[in-house]
Amino acid sequence: MRQPPHDPARRVVVFPHSGAGPNTLLPLVEQLPAEYEVLGVTLPGRERRFAESPEVAPSDLVAAVGRELTALKPCPTLFFGHSLGASIAVAVALAEPATCSALLVSAQLPGGSQIERPAEWDDADLLRVMEQGDGTPAELLADPVWLEHTLQLLRADLQLGGALGKQSLQALPAVPLTVLGGSQDRLVPAERMAEWSARASVDVRVKLFPGGHFYLLDQANIAAVAAEIAAPLECGDALPGAPRSAAF
């Protein structure tokens, strides 16, 4: 998403929400310090991978992301995951712990959200999820071709989230953890965000912002959310003093 002109001193890996690619979060990424390297995880079926089938096995996804991250030059790295992206970020951090120095999860619960639990979702279910999330442009919903594609993405992503979310019920990475959410989120209840604290082996910072599921893209919140992403990387005491392997 953004490559600094020199070897990065800090890195943020962005794991986006269901049905979207990382460029959706560009308004937020642009608020991060210019010297940060920012990498976006693009799942199949969106953005530069639009022509690919969106179905992907959880183990294959985690392994593929892990391989790319371990090949990078070491530096303090924060995983930032929103909604589905939070479950993917946790799974990758558990599989490749040397690649993650700090973790920020947004609009997600340990174990995933309730909407990721059913075995099947018909179109009416998926449309209801999009309506409650309040993040899908009306013009997209009015376009039959784009609507069909979006429903296909969302169906695949909810299945993926349901599988990966269970991993955070078993363990969490032992790194600084920040939990953010929207106080009016209709998909992920704000009062349950503190459940991360009960499962983590480290201190957890939980902060709620006004807004719904996409509170982080509200103009009034963007600068403050970006500051929350940068804070663990700017706090030297919270980061490993040296790489733990040939990775980070």
mmCIF file of C-alpha atoms in Angstrom:
data_model
loop_
_atom_site.group_PDB
_atom_site.id
_atom_site.type_symbol
_atom_site.label_atom_id
_atom_site.label_comp_id
_atom_site.label_asym_id
_atom_site.label_seq_id
_atom_site.Cartn_x
_atom_site.Cartn_y
_atom_site.Cartn_z
ATOM 1 C CA MET A 1 0.000 0.000 0.000
ATOM 2 C CA ARG A 2 2.866 2.370 0.782
ATOM 3 C CA GLN A 3 6.598 1.845 0.492
ATOM 4 C CA PRO A 4 8.905 4.345 2.266
ATOM 5 C CA PRO A 5 11.912 5.665 0.343
ATOM 6 C CA HIS A 6 14.377 3.885 2.652
ATOM 7 C CA ASP A 7 14.550 0.819 4.842
ATOM 8 C CA PRO A 8 11.473 1.086 7.092
ATOM 9 C CA ALA A 9 11.924 1.646 10.789
ATOM 10 C CA ARG A 10 8.337 0.535 11.415
ATOM 11 C CA ARG A 11 5.832 -1.553 9.458
ATOM 12 C CA VAL A 12 2.038 -1.906 9.553
ATOM 13 C CA VAL A 13 0.334 -4.883 7.916
ATOM 14 C CA VAL A 14 -3.313 -4.152 7.080
ATOM 15 C CA PHE A 15 -5.862 -6.996 7.090
ATOM 16 C CA PRO A 16 -9.156 -5.619 5.712
ATOM 17 C CA HIS A 17 -12.774 -6.505 6.413
ATOM 18 C CA SER A 18 -15.134 -8.877 4.611
ATOM 19 C CA GLY A 19 -15.808 -8.207 0.947
ATOM 20 C CA ALA A 20 -13.051 -5.621 0.586
ATOM 21 C CA GLY A 21 -9.412 -5.140 -0.246
ATOM 22 C CA PRO A 22 -6.908 -3.060 1.726
ATOM 23 C CA ASN A 23 -7.344 0.027 -0.468
ATOM 24 C CA THR A 24 -10.700 0.560 1.230
ATOM 25 C CA LEU A 25 -8.708 1.647 4.279
ATOM 26 C CA LEU A 26 -6.458 4.097 2.404
ATOM 27 C CA PRO A 27 -8.040 7.181 4.053
ATOM 28 C CA LEU A 28 -6.843 5.774 7.380
ATOM 29 C CA VAL A 29 -3.452 4.563 6.134
ATOM 30 C CA GLU A 30 -2.673 8.023 4.771
ATOM 31 C CA GLN A 31 -2.757 9.338 8.348
ATOM 32 C CA LEU A 32 0.103 7.079 9.497
ATOM 33 C CA PRO A 33 3.645 8.465 9.781
ATOM 34 C CA ALA A 34 5.296 8.852 6.381
ATOM 35 C CA GLU A 35 8.313 6.761 7.386
ATOM 36 C CA TYR A 36 6.160 3.683 8.003
ATOM 37 C CA GLU A 37 5.986 0.888 5.471
ATOM 38 C CA VAL A 38 2.337 -0.129 5.079
ATOM 39 C CA LEU A 39 1.486 -3.483 3.499
ATOM 40 C CA GLY A 40 -2.027 -4.587 2.610
ATOM 41 C CA VAL A 41 -3.211 -8.204 2.544
ATOM 42 C CA THR A 42 -5.341 -8.731 -0.576
ATOM 43 C CA LEU A 43 -7.524 -11.816 -0.551
ATOM 44 C CA PRO A 44 -8.537 -13.462 -3.840
ATOM 45 C CA GLY A 45 -11.509 -11.940 -5.660
ATOM 46 C CA ARG A 46 -10.776 -8.283 -4.951
ATOM 47 C CA GLU A 47 -8.607 -5.448 -6.217
ATOM 48 C CA ARG A 48 -5.541 -6.779 -8.101
ATOM 49 C CA ARG A 49 -6.816 -10.355 -7.547
ATOM 50 C CA PHE A 50 -10.325 -9.607 -8.834
ATOM 51 C CA ALA A 51 -10.367 -12.441 -11.391
ATOM 52 C CA GLU A 52 -9.590 -15.143 -8.809
ATOM 53 C CA SER A 53 -12.191 -17.224 -7.005
ATOM 54 C CA PRO A 54 -12.778 -15.813 -3.486
ATOM 55 C CA GLU A 55 -12.867 -19.235 -1.847
ATOM 56 C CA VAL A 56 -9.635 -19.978 0.015
ATOM 57 C CA ALA A 57 -8.760 -22.581 2.649
ATOM 58 C CA PRO A 58 -7.903 -20.934 5.983
ATOM 59 C CA SER A 59 -4.648 -22.871 6.324
ATOM 60 C CA ASP A 60 -3.583 -21.918 2.790
ATOM 61 C CA LEU A 61 -4.286 -18.243 3.416
ATOM 62 C CA VAL A 62 -2.378 -18.148 6.704
ATOM 63 C CA ALA A 63 0.579 -20.006 5.207
ATOM 64 C CA ALA A 64 0.727 -17.741 2.147
ATOM 65 C CA VAL A 65 0.665 -14.523 4.177
ATOM 66 C CA GLY A 66 3.214 -15.962 6.590
ATOM 67 C CA ARG A 67 5.618 -16.801 3.775
ATOM 68 C CA GLU A 68 5.500 -13.272 2.405
ATOM 69 C CA LEU A 69 6.025 -11.689 5.810
ATOM 70 C CA THR A 70 8.950 -13.890 6.815
ATOM 71 C CA ALA A 71 10.712 -12.950 3.574
ATOM 72 C CA LEU A 72 10.752 -9.241 4.499
ATOM 73 C CA LYS A 73 13.581 -7.383 6.197
ATOM 74 C CA PRO A 74 13.066 -7.408 9.982
ATOM 75 C CA CYS A 75 11.615 -4.358 11.705
ATOM 76 C CA PRO A 76 8.997 -3.735 14.435
ATOM 77 C CA THR A 77 5.681 -4.675 12.868
ATOM 78 C CA LEU A 78 2.071 -4.139 13.914
ATOM 79 C CA PHE A 79 -0.755 -6.254 12.520
ATOM 80 C CA PHE A 80 -3.916 -4.171 12.081
ATOM 81 C CA GLY A 81 -7.070 -6.162 11.343
ATOM 82 C CA HIS A 82 -10.596 -4.830 10.966
ATOM 83 C CA SER A 83 -13.572 -7.208 11.372
ATOM 84 C CA LEU A 84 -12.699 -10.383 9.403
ATOM 85 C CA GLY A 85 -9.188 -8.960 9.076
ATOM 86 C CA ALA A 86 -8.755 -9.126 12.848
ATOM 87 C CA SER A 87 -9.325 -12.899 12.826
ATOM 88 C CA ILE A 88 -6.857 -13.312 9.958
ATOM 89 C CA ALA A 89 -4.283 -11.135 11.743
ATOM 90 C CA VAL A 90 -4.544 -13.205 14.933
ATOM 91 C CA ALA A 91 -4.212 -16.470 12.993
ATOM 92 C CA VAL A 92 -1.110 -15.269 11.117
ATOM 93 C CA ALA A 93 0.470 -13.939 14.308
ATOM 94 C CA LEU A 94 -0.079 -17.299 15.998
ATOM 95 C CA ALA A 95 1.348 -19.210 13.034
ATOM 96 C CA GLU A 96 4.353 -16.894 12.543
ATOM 97 C CA PRO A 97 4.930 -15.191 15.917
ATOM 98 C CA ALA A 98 8.278 -13.701 14.872
ATOM 99 C CA THR A 99 6.526 -11.531 12.282
ATOM 100 C CA CYS A 100 4.290 -9.621 14.723
ATOM 101 C CA SER A 101 5.504 -7.147 17.363
ATOM 102 C CA ALA A 102 2.087 -5.733 18.264
ATOM 103 C CA LEU A 103 -1.528 -6.406 17.351
ATOM 104 C CA LEU A 104 -4.549 -4.157 16.889
ATOM 105 C CA VAL A 105 -7.957 -5.751 16.405
ATOM 106 C CA SER A 106 -10.934 -3.668 15.327
ATOM 107 C CA ALA A 107 -14.662 -4.443 15.302
ATOM 108 C CA GLN A 108 -14.238 -8.138 16.070
ATOM 109 C CA LEU A 109 -14.695 -10.490 19.011
ATOM 110 C CA PRO A 110 -12.595 -13.438 20.176
ATOM 111 C CA GLY A 111 -13.963 -16.389 18.268
ATOM 112 C CA GLY A 112 -15.423 -14.151 15.565
ATOM 113 C CA SER A 113 -18.760 -12.393 15.405
ATOM 114 C CA GLN A 114 -22.172 -14.039 15.534
ATOM 115 C CA ILE A 115 -22.776 -13.439 11.838
ATOM 116 C CA GLU A 116 -19.853 -15.751 11.007
ATOM 117 C CA ARG A 117 -21.420 -18.735 12.781
ATOM 118 C CA PRO A 118 -24.150 -20.084 10.427
ATOM 119 C CA ALA A 119 -23.227 -22.839 7.999
ATOM 120 C CA GLU A 120 -24.990 -21.074 5.121
ATOM 121 C CA TRP A 121 -26.107 -17.567 4.238
ATOM 122 C CA ASP A 122 -28.787 -16.902 1.657
ATOM 123 C CA ASP A 123 -28.851 -13.588 -0.210
ATOM 124 C CA ALA A 124 -31.335 -12.080 2.232
ATOM 125 C CA ASP A 125 -29.019 -12.882 5.159
ATOM 126 C CA LEU A 126 -26.056 -11.303 3.396
ATOM 127 C CA LEU A 127 -28.001 -8.196 2.428
ATOM 128 C CA ARG A 128 -29.047 -7.820 6.053
ATOM 129 C CA VAL A 129 -25.398 -8.050 7.149
ATOM 130 C CA MET A 130 -24.447 -5.329 4.678
ATOM 131 C CA GLU A 131 -27.326 -3.142 5.838
ATOM 132 C CA GLN A 132 -26.329 -3.525 9.494
ATOM 133 C CA GLY A 133 -22.697 -2.824 8.669
ATOM 134 C CA ASP A 134 -23.731 0.361 6.877
ATOM 135 C CA GLY A 135 -20.539 0.350 4.812
ATOM 136 C CA THR A 136 -21.718 -0.641 1.321
ATOM 137 C CA PRO A 137 -22.442 2.223 -1.117
ATOM 138 C CA ALA A 138 -26.052 2.318 -2.318
ATOM 139 C CA GLU A 139 -24.956 2.534 -5.960
ATOM 140 C CA LEU A 140 -23.139 -0.790 -5.626
ATOM 141 C CA LEU A 141 -26.215 -2.483 -4.207
ATOM 142 C CA ALA A 142 -28.222 -1.132 -7.147
ATOM 143 C CA ASP A 143 -25.864 -2.703 -9.716
ATOM 144 C CA PRO A 144 -26.853 -6.384 -10.249
ATOM 145 C CA VAL A 145 -23.376 -7.416 -11.457
ATOM 146 C CA TRP A 146 -21.514 -5.801 -8.574
ATOM 147 C CA LEU A 147 -24.114 -6.976 -6.078
ATOM 148 C CA GLU A 148 -23.689 -10.587 -7.190
ATOM 149 C CA HIS A 149 -19.909 -10.289 -6.903
ATOM 150 C CA THR A 150 -20.137 -8.672 -3.474
ATOM 151 C CA LEU A 151 -22.480 -11.375 -2.183
ATOM 152 C CA GLN A 152 -20.049 -14.025 -3.431
ATOM 153 C CA LEU A 153 -17.166 -12.320 -1.626
ATOM 154 C CA LEU A 154 -19.126 -11.864 1.576
ATOM 155 C CA ARG A 155 -20.307 -15.482 1.629
ATOM 156 C CA ALA A 156 -16.735 -16.757 1.219
ATOM 157 C CA ASP A 157 -15.388 -14.315 3.791
ATOM 158 C CA LEU A 158 -17.947 -15.219 6.449
ATOM 159 C CA GLN A 159 -17.036 -18.881 6.047
ATOM 160 C CA LEU A 160 -13.354 -17.979 6.334
ATOM 161 C CA GLY A 161 -13.976 -15.819 9.391
ATOM 162 C CA GLY A 162 -15.983 -18.533 11.098
ATOM 163 C CA ALA A 163 -13.076 -20.960 10.712
ATOM 164 C CA LEU A 164 -10.278 -18.580 11.676
ATOM 165 C CA GLY A 165 -12.109 -16.908 14.524
ATOM 166 C CA LYS A 166 -12.076 -20.103 16.562
ATOM 167 C CA GLN A 167 -8.291 -19.902 16.822
ATOM 168 C CA SER A 168 -8.472 -16.806 19.001
ATOM 169 C CA LEU A 169 -10.556 -18.780 21.503
ATOM 170 C CA GLN A 170 -7.640 -21.172 21.970
ATOM 171 C CA ALA A 171 -4.761 -18.676 22.234
ATOM 172 C CA LEU A 172 -3.697 -15.125 21.495
ATOM 173 C CA PRO A 173 -0.261 -13.828 20.511
ATOM 174 C CA ALA A 174 1.773 -12.645 23.513
ATOM 175 C CA VAL A 175 2.310 -9.149 22.106
ATOM 176 C CA PRO A 176 0.879 -5.714 23.004
ATOM 177 C CA LEU A 177 -2.816 -5.820 22.104
ATOM 178 C CA THR A 178 -5.102 -2.891 21.307
ATOM 179 C CA VAL A 179 -8.844 -3.420 20.790
ATOM 180 C CA LEU A 180 -10.962 -0.789 19.060
ATOM 181 C CA GLY A 181 -14.659 -0.688 18.224
ATOM 182 C CA GLY A 182 -17.626 1.485 17.377
ATOM 183 C CA SER A 183 -20.007 2.293 20.209
ATOM 184 C CA GLN A 184 -23.018 1.930 17.873
ATOM 185 C CA ASP A 185 -21.802 -1.137 15.955
ATOM 186 C CA ARG A 186 -24.834 -3.310 15.116
ATOM 187 C CA LEU A 187 -22.709 -6.306 14.069
ATOM 188 C CA VAL A 188 -20.197 -6.442 16.926
ATOM 189 C CA PRO A 189 -21.657 -5.268 20.264
ATOM 190 C CA ALA A 190 -19.438 -2.664 21.894
ATOM 191 C CA GLU A 191 -20.102 -4.014 25.388
ATOM 192 C CA ARG A 192 -18.411 -7.305 24.433
ATOM 193 C CA MET A 193 -15.124 -5.849 23.180
ATOM 194 C CA ALA A 194 -13.587 -6.261 26.643
ATOM 195 C CA GLU A 195 -13.773 -10.053 26.172
ATOM 196 C CA TRP A 196 -10.326 -9.827 24.571
ATOM 197 C CA SER A 197 -8.867 -8.841 27.944
ATOM 198 C CA ALA A 198 -10.070 -12.049 29.585
ATOM 199 C CA ARG A 199 -8.239 -14.193 27.017
ATOM 200 C CA ALA A 200 -4.992 -12.283 26.583
ATOM 201 C CA SER A 201 -1.809 -12.977 28.528
ATOM 202 C CA VAL A 202 -0.764 -9.315 28.258
ATOM 203 C CA ASP A 203 -2.356 -6.015 29.184
ATOM 204 C CA VAL A 204 -5.032 -5.003 26.683
ATOM 205 C CA ARG A 205 -6.051 -1.481 25.759
ATOM 206 C CA VAL A 206 -9.737 -1.251 24.794
ATOM 207 C CA LYS A 207 -11.128 1.935 23.290
ATOM 208 C CA LEU A 208 -14.492 2.700 21.724
ATOM 209 C CA PHE A 209 -15.202 5.420 19.183
ATOM 210 C CA PRO A 210 -18.564 6.936 18.270
ATOM 211 C CA GLY A 211 -19.997 5.266 15.185
ATOM 212 C CA GLY A 212 -20.954 1.929 13.731
ATOM 213 C CA HIS A 213 -19.032 -0.982 12.233
ATOM 214 C CA PHE A 214 -16.982 1.368 10.047
ATOM 215 C CA TYR A 215 -16.354 3.962 12.742
ATOM 216 C CA LEU A 216 -12.657 3.966 11.722
ATOM 217 C CA LEU A 217 -13.459 5.631 8.386
ATOM 218 C CA ASP A 218 -15.644 8.360 9.889
ATOM 219 C CA GLN A 219 -13.872 11.663 9.292
ATOM 220 C CA ALA A 220 -14.190 12.603 12.948
ATOM 221 C CA ASN A 221 -12.339 9.436 14.036
ATOM 222 C CA ILE A 222 -9.672 8.836 11.377
ATOM 223 C CA ALA A 223 -6.831 10.809 12.969
ATOM 224 C CA ALA A 224 -7.429 9.317 16.418
ATOM 225 C CA VAL A 225 -7.643 5.760 15.054
ATOM 226 C CA ALA A 226 -4.395 6.268 13.128
ATOM 227 C CA ALA A 227 -2.782 7.440 16.364
ATOM 228 C CA GLU A 228 -3.924 4.241 18.082
ATOM 229 C CA ILE A 229 -2.320 2.177 15.293
ATOM 230 C CA ALA A 230 0.968 4.043 15.586
ATOM 231 C CA ALA A 231 1.112 4.156 19.390
ATOM 232 C CA PRO A 232 2.439 0.612 20.033
ATOM 233 C CA LEU A 233 5.146 1.092 17.399
ATOM 234 C CA GLU A 234 6.207 4.402 18.896
ATOM 235 C CA CYS A 235 6.452 2.926 22.396
ATOM 236 C CA GLY A 236 9.894 1.314 22.419
ATOM 237 C CA ASP A 237 9.332 -0.479 25.724
ATOM 238 C CA ALA A 238 6.436 -2.445 24.224
ATOM 239 C CA LEU A 239 8.426 -3.863 21.305
ATOM 240 C CA PRO A 240 11.002 -6.613 21.134
ATOM 241 C CA GLY A 241 14.526 -5.313 21.473
ATOM 242 C CA ALA A 242 15.816 -7.446 18.599
ATOM 243 C CA PRO A 243 14.513 -9.829 15.942
ATOM 244 C CA ARG A 244 13.714 -13.252 17.370
ATOM 245 C CA SER A 245 14.603 -15.104 14.165
ATOM 246 C CA ALA A 246 15.573 -14.466 10.607
ATOM 247 C CA ALA A 247 12.148 -12.885 10.244
ATOM 248 C CA PHE A 248 11.138 -9.955 12.479
#
